Coordinates of C-alpha atoms and ligand atoms in Angstrom, one line a residue:
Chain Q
X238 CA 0.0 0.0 0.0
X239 CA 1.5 3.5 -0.7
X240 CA 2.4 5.7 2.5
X241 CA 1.2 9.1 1.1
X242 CA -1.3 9.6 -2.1
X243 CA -2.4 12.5 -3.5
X244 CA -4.8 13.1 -6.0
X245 CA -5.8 15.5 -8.1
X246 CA -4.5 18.5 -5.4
X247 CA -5.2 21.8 -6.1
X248 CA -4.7 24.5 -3.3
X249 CA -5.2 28.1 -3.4
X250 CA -4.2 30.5 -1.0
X251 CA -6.9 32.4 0.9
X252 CA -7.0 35.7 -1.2
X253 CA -4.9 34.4 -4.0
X254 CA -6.1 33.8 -7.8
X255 CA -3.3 31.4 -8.8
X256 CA -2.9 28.2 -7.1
X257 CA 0.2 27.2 -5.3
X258 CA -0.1 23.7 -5.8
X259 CA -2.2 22.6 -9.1
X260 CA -3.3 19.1 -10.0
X261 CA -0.8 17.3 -8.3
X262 CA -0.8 13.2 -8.3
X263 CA 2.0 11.2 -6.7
X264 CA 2.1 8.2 -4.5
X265 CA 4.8 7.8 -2.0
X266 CA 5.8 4.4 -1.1
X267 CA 6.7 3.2 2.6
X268 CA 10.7 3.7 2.5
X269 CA 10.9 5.5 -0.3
X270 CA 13.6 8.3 -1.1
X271 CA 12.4 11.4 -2.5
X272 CA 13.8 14.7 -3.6
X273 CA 11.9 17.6 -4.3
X274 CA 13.3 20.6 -6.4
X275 CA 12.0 23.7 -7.9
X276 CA 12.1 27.8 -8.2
X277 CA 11.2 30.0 -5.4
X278 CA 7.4 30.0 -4.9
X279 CA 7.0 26.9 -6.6
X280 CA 5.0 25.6 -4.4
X281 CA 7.3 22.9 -2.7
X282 CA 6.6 24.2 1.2
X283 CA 3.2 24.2 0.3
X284 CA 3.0 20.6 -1.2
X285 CA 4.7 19.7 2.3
X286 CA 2.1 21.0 4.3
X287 CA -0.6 19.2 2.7
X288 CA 0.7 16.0 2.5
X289 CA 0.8 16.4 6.4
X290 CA -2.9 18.0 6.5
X291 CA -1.3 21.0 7.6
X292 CA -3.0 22.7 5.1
X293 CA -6.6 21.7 3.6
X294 CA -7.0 21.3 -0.4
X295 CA -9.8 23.0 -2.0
X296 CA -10.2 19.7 -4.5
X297 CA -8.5 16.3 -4.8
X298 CA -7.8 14.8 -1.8
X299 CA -4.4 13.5 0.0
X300 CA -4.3 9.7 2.2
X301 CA -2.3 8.9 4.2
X302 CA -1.9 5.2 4.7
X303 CA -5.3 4.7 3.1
X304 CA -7.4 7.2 5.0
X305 CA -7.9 10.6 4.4
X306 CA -5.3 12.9 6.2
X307 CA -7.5 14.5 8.1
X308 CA -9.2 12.0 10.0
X309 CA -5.8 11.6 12.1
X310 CA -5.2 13.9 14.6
X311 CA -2.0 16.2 14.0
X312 CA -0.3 14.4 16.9
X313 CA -1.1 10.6 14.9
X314 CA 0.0 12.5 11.4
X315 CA 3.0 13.8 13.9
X316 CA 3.5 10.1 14.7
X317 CA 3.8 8.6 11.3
X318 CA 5.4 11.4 9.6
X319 CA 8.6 13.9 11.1
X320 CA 8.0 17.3 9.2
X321 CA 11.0 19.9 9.6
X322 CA 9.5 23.4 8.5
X323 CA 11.4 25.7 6.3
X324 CA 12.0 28.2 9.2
X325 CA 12.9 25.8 12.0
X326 CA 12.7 28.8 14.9
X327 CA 9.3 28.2 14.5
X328 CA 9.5 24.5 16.1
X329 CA 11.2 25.2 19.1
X330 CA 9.2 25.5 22.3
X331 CA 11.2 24.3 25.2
X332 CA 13.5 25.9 27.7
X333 CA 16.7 23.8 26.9
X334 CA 18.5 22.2 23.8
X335 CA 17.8 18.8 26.0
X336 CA 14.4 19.2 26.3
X337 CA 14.2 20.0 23.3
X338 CA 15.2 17.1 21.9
X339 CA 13.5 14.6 24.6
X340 CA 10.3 16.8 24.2
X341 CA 8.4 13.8 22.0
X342 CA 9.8 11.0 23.6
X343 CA 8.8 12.2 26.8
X344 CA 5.4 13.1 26.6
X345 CA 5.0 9.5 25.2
X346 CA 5.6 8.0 28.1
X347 CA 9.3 6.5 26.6
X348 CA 11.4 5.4 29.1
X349 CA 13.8 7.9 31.0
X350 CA 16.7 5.4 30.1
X351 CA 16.3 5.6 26.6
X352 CA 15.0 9.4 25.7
X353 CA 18.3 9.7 27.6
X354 CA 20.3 7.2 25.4
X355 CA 18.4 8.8 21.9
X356 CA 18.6 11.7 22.7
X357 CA 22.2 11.8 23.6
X358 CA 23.5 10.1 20.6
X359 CA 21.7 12.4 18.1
X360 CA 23.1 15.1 20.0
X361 CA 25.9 14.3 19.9
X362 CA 25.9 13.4 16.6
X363 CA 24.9 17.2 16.0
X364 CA 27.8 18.5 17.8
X365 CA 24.5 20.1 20.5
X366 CA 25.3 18.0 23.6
X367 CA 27.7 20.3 25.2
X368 CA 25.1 23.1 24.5
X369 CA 22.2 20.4 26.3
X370 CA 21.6 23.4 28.7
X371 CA 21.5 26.3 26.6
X372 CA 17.9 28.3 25.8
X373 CA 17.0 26.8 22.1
X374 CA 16.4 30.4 20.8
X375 CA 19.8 31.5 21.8
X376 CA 21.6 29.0 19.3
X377 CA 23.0 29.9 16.1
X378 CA 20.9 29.3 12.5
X379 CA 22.5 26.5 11.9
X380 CA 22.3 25.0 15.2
X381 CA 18.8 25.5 15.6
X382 CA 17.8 23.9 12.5
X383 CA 20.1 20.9 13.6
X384 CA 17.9 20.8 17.4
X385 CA 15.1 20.8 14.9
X386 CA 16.3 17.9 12.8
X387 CA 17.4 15.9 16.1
X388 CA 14.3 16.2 17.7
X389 CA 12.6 15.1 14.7
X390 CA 14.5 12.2 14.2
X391 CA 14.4 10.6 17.9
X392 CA 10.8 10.1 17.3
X393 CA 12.0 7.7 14.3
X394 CA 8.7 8.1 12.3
X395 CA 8.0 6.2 9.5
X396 CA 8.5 9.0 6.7
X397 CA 10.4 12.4 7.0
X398 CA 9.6 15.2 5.1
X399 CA 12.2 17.6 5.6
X400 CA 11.8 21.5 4.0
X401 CA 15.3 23.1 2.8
X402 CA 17.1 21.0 5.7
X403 CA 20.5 22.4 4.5
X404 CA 19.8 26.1 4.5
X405 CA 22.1 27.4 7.3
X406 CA 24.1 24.4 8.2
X407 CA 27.7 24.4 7.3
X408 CA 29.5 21.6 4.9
X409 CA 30.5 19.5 7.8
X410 CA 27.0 19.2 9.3
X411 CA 25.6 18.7 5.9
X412 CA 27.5 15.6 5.7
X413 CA 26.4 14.3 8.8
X414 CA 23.0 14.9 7.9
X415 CA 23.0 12.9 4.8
X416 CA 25.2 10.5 6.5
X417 CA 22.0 10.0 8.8
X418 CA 19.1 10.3 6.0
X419 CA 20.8 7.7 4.6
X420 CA 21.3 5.4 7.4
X421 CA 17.8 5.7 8.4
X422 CA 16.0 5.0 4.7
X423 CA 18.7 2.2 5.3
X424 CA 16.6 1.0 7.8
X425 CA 13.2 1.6 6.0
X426 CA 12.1 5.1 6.4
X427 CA 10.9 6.9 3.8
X428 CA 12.6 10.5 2.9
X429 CA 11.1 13.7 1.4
X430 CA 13.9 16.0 1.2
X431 CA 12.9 19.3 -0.1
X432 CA 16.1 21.4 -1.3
X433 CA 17.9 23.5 -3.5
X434 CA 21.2 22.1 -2.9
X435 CA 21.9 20.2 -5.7
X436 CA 25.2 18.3 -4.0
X437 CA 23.2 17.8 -1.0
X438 CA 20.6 15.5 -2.9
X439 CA 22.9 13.9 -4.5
X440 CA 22.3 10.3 -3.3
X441 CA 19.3 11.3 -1.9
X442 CA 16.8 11.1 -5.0
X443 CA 16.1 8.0 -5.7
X444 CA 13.3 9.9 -7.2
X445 CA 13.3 13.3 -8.2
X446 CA 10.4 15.6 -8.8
X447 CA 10.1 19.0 -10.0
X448 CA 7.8 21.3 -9.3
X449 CA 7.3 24.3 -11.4
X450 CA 4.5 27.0 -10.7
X451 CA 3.0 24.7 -8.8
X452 CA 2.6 21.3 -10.8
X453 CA 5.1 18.6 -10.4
X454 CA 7.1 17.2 -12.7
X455 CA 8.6 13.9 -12.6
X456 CA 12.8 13.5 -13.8
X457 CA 12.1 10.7 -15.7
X458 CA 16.2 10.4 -16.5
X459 CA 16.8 9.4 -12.6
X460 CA 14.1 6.8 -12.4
X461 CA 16.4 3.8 -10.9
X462 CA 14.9 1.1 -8.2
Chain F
X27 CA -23.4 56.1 9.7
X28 CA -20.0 57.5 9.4
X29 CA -18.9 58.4 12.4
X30 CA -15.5 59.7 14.1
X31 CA -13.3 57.0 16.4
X32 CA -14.0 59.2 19.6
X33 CA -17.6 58.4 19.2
X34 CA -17.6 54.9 19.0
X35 CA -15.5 55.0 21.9
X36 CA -18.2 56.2 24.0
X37 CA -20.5 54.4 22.7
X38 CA -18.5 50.7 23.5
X39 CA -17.8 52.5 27.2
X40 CA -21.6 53.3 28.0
X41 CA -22.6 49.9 26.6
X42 CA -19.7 48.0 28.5
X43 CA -20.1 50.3 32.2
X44 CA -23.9 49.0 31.7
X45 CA -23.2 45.6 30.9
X46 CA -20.9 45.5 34.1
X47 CA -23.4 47.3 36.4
X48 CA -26.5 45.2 35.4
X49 CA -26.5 41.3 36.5
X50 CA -30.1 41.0 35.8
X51 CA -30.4 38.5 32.4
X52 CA -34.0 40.2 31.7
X53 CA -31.7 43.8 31.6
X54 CA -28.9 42.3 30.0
X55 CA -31.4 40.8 27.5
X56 CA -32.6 43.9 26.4
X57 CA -29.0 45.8 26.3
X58 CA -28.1 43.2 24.4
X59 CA -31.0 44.1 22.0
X60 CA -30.1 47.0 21.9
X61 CA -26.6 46.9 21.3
X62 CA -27.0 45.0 18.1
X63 CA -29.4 47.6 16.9
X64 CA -26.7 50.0 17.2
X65 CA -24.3 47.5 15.4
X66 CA -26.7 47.5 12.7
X67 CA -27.0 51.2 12.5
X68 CA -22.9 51.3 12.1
X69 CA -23.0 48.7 9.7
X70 CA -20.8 46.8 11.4
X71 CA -20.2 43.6 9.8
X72 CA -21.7 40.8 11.9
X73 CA -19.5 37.8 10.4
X74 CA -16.7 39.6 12.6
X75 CA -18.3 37.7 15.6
X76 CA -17.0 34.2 14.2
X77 CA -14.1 35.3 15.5
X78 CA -15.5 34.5 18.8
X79 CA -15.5 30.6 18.0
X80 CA -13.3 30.0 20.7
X81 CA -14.3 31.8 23.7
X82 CA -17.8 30.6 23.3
X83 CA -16.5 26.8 24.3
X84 CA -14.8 28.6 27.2
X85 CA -17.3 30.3 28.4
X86 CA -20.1 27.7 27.6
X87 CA -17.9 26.1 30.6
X88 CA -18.0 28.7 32.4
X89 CA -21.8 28.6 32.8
X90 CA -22.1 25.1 33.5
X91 CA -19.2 25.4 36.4
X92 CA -21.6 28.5 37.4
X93 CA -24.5 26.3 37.3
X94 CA -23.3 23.6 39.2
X95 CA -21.6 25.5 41.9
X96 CA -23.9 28.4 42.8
X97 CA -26.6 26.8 45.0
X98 CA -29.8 29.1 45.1
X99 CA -33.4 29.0 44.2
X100 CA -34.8 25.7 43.6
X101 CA -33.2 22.8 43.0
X102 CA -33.4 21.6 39.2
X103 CA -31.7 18.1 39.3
X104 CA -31.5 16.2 42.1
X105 CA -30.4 13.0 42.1
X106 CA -30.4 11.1 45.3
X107 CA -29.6 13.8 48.3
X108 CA -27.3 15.9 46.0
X109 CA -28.7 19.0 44.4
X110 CA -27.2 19.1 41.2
X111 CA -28.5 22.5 39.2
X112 CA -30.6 24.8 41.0
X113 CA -32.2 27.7 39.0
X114 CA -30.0 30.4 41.1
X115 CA -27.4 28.7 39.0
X116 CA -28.8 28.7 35.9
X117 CA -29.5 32.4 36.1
X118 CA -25.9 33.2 37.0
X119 CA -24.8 31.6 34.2
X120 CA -27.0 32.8 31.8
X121 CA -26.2 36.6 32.9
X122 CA -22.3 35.8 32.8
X123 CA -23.2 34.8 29.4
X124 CA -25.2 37.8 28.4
X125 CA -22.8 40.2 30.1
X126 CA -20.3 38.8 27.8
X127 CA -22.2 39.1 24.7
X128 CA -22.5 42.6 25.5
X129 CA -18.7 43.3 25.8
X130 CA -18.1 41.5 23.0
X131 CA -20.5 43.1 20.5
X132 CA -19.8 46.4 21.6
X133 CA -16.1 45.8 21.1
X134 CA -16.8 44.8 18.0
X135 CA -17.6 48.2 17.0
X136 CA -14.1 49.2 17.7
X137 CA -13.1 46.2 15.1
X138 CA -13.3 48.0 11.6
X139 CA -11.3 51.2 12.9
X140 CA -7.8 52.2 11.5
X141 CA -5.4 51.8 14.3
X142 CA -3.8 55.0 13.3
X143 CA -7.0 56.6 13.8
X144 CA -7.4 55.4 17.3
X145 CA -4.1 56.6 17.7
X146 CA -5.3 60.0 17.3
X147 CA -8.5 60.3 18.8
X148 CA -6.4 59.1 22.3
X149 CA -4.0 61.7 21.6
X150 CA -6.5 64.2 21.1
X151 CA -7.8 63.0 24.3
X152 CA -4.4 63.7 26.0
X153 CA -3.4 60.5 26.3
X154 CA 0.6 60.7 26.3
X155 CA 1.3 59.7 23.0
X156 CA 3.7 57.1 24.1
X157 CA 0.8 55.2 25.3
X158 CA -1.4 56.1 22.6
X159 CA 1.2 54.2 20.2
X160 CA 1.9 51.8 22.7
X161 CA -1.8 50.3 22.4
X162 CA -1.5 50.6 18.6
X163 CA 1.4 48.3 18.6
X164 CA -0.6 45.9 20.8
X165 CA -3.5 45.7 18.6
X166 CA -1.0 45.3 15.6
X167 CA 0.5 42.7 17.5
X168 CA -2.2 40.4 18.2
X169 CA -2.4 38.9 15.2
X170 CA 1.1 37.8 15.0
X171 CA 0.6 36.1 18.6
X172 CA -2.2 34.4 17.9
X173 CA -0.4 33.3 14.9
X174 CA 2.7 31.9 16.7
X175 CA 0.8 30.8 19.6
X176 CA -1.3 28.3 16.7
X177 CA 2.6 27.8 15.4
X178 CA 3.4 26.3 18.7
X179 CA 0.6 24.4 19.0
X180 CA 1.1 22.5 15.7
X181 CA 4.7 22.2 16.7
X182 CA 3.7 20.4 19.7
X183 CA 1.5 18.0 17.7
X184 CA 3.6 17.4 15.2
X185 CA 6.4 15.9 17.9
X186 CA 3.5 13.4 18.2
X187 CA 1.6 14.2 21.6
X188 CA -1.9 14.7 21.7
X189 CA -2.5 18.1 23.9
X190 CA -6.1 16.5 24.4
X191 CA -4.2 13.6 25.8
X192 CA -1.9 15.6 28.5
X193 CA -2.8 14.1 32.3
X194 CA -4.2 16.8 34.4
X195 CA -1.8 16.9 36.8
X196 CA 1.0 17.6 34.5
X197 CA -1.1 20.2 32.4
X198 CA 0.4 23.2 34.3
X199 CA 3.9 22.6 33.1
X200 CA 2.6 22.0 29.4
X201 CA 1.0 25.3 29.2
X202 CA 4.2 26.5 30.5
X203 CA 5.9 25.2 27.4
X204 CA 3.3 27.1 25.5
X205 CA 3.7 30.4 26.9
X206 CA 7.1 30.8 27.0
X207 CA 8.6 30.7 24.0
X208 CA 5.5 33.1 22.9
X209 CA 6.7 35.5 25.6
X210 CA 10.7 35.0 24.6
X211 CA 9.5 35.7 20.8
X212 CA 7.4 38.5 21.7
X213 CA 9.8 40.2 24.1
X214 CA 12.5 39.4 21.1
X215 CA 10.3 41.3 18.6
X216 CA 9.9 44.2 21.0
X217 CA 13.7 44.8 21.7
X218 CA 14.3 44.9 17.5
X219 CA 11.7 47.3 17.3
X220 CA 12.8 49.4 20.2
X221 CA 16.2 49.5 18.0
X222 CA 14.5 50.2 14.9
X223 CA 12.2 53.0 16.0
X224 CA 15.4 54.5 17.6
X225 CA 17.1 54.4 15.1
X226 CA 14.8 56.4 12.7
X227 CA 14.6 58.8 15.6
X228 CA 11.4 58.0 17.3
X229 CA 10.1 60.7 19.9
X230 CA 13.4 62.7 19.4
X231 CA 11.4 65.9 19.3
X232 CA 8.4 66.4 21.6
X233 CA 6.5 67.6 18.3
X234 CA 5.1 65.2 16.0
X235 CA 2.8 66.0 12.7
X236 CA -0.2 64.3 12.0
X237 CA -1.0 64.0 8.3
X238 CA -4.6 62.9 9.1
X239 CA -6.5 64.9 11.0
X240 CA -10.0 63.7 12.8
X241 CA -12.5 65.8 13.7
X242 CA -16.2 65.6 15.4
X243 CA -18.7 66.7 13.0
X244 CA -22.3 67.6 14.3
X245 CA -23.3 63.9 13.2
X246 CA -20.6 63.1 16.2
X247 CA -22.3 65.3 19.0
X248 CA -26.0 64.1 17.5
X249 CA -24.9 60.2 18.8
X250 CA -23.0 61.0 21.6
X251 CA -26.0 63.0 22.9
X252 CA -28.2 60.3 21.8
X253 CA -26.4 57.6 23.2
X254 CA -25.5 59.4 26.7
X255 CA -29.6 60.2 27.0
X256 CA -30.3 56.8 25.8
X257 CA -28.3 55.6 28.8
X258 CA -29.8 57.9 31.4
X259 CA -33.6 56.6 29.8
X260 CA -32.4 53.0 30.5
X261 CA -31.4 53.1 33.6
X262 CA -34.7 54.8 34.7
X263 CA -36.9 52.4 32.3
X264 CA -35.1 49.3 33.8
X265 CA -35.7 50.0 37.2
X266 CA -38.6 47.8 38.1
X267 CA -37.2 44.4 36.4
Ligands
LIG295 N1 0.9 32.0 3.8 C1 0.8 32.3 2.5 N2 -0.3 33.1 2.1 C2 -0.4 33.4 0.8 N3 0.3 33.0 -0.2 C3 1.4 32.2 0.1 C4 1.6 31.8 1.5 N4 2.7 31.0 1.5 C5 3.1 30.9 0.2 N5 2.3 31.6 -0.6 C6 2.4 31.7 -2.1 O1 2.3 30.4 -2.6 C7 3.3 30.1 -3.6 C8 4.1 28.9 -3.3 O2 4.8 29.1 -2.1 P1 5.8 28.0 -1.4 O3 6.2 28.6 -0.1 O4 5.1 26.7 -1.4 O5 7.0 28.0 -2.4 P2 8.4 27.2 -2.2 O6 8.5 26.4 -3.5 O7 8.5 26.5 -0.9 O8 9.5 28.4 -2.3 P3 10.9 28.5 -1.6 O9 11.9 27.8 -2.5 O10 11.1 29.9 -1.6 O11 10.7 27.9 -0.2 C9 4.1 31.4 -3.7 O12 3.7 32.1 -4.9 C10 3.8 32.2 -2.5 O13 3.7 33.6 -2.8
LIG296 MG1 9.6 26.7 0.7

């Protein structure tokens, strides 16, 4: 069964005339690895937020495992899929880098032993442990969007979706990162990696679509399973 | 009925001082009424009250907590020994309800006004004009928090825990999470623009010029007068209820 279809999506902005996202079909298999290019205003951000019902199409209509989006609860959707936003300031909420990163974990009743364990590694990982203490909003760019990423990925959901994970983060940690995506489809989870870094998604795209004024494209050329 | 910002003022203060003095729900009833007549009159658009989506669930709680807690009148819904609703309660909560109503529409009539033109009618009013653009930044403001506060929300979701879920006892220190990185953000946003208006040399002269000008036209002193005598005429009229 595919992970993620969508059908025949159209969404308009309130207020808008054109549509961000026009007549867009695609399935997206468990484990499979995507990458997304395309222009600025595209639509690519907005494609993201509807596979995760974040936002509501005004026809077609997107499932997710079989069932329409919607009739999960954001914190199910939250479950199954890790989302990274474009502007990751936006996902922080707690009062230290640790927290932060045990936030999910935590609140699902996960064992103190291993939030600890998970969350160490992937901080670690991240170069953040020795900053465990520090107020989120006080990191650098490129640090915050890592915290972002690491509390993502200690949920280990079964499909990521991440939006322009690269943008701030310097070469080294961009390594690490695909190191990671890479490890983890590896292991079976499916990757949506929205970017414009071409050597980034190198070895990323298994499949490549390209969106352009909001329809998507498919790169036939890098078809390869 | 086009009329000037000072005016509606007074008109949302008489409304509001009533609805606070007034517990009565056959009163509050009929100020209600009333209220929305003058709505109407200043064509105020009446889809503006969705916006109140949210407080009516909170409030609707509200009532019932009233209901259930004030014990006067007679007794409703007994079951066994235990009075469960008495009509005392029910009337509490249906003034609380009406009382709200009232403050709410009357606000409402403040809604559709340029900020910059409240702005001025406070200044005008000798309000410092320090404070006068202090409230204007609030009201700009409230927008953006409401949409960061939803932001945080989502976020919170979206790391897979169900807010709905959240065991009572530990509820306190969620909403914790929820509030402060609003308050960081918002104190964040308020430093920048402290810079910012510095910079371009905010308040560095006592003077400042106005290039719109309000002013009350006869139309103005017609609905204050009105609306001052209507006032005086209800609170004689309402008496015996
Ligand atoms: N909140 C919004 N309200 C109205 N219009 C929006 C909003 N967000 C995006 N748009 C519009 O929708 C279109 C698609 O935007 P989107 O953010 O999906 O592009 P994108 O492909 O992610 O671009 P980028 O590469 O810059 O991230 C743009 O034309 C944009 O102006
Ligand atoms: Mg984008």
């Amino acid at each position: 069964m595919t992970y993620i279809t969508l059908k025949d999506v159209t969404f308009t902005y309130p207020g808008k005339t054109v549509p961000a996202v026009k007549n867009v079909s695609q399935h997206f298999n468990p484990g499979e690895q995507v990458a997304i290019t395309g222009l600025n205003g595209s639509g690519k951000s907005t494609l993201a937020r509807l596979m995760v019902g974040l936002l509501s199409a005004q026809s077609g209509i997107v499932h997710l495992q079989g069932k329409p989006v919607k009739q999960y609860s954001l914190a199910e959707r939250g479950r199954k899929i890790g989302f990274v936003y474009q502007n990751p300031s936006q996902m922080l909420f707690n009062n230290t880098v640790f927290n932060e990163a045990a936030f999910g974990l935590k609140w699902r009743g996960v064992k103190k032993e291993e939030v600890m364990a998970r969350c160490r590694e992937l901080l670690q990982y991240f170069n953040l442990w020795h900053l465990r203490e520090e107020f989120p909003f006080n990191l650098s760019e490129g640090q915050k969007q890592m915290l972002v990423l690491a509390s993502i990925l200690a949920l280990k959901p079964d499909f990521l979706i991440l939006d322009e994970p690269t943008k701030s983060i310097d070469t080294e940690g961009k390594k690490k990162l695909k190191e990671i995506l890479l490890d983890i489809w590896r292991q079976g989870t499916g990757t949506i990696v929205i970017s414009h870094d071409r050597e980034f998604i190198q070895g990323l795209n298994r499949r490549s679509l390209h969106m352009i004024e909001g329809e998507v494209r498919e790169n036939e050329g890098r078809r390869e399973n | 009925m086009k009329v000037d910002v000072r005016t509606k003022m007074l008109v949302v203060v008489v409304f509001s001082l009533l609805a606070l003095i007034y517990q009565n729900p056959r009163i509050l009833g009929i100020l209600l009424a009333l209220n929305l007549l003058v709505l109407a009159l200043f064509r105020v658009n009446f889809l503006l009250l969705r916006g109140f989506k949210g407080f009516v669930f909170m409030f609707s709680g509200l009532i019932v907590m009233q209901s259930f807690f004030v014990r006067e009148g007679e007794p409703l819904w007994q079951v066994g020994e235990a009075v469960l609703l008495t009509t005392g309660g029910i009337y509490y909560g249906i003034s609380i309800l009406l009382r709200f109503l009232v403050l709410a529409c009357s606000a409402l009539l403040m809604a559709g006004c340029d900020p910059q033109e409240l702005v001025l009618a406070l200044v005008k009013m000798r309000v410092p004009y320090e404070v006068a653009f202090m409230i204007q930044l609030g009201i700009r403001f409230m927008p953006v928090m409401f949409e960061e506060l939803q932001n945080i929300i989502n976020s919170i979701q979206l790391r897979g825990v169900d807010m709905r879920k959240v065991y009572r006892r530990k509820i306190l220190r969620f909403y914790t999470n929820l509030f402060s990185p609003l308050i960081y953000s918002v104190w964040q946003k308020t430093e920048k623009l402290a810079i910012l208006l510095e910079m371009r040399g905010f308040r560095s002269s006592p003077e400042r010029t106005y290039y719109r000008d309000i002013v009350l036209t006869r139309t103005d002193y017609l609905v204050m007068g009105v609306v001052l005598t209507s006032a005086f005429v209800f609170v004689f009229a309402v008496r015996g209820l």
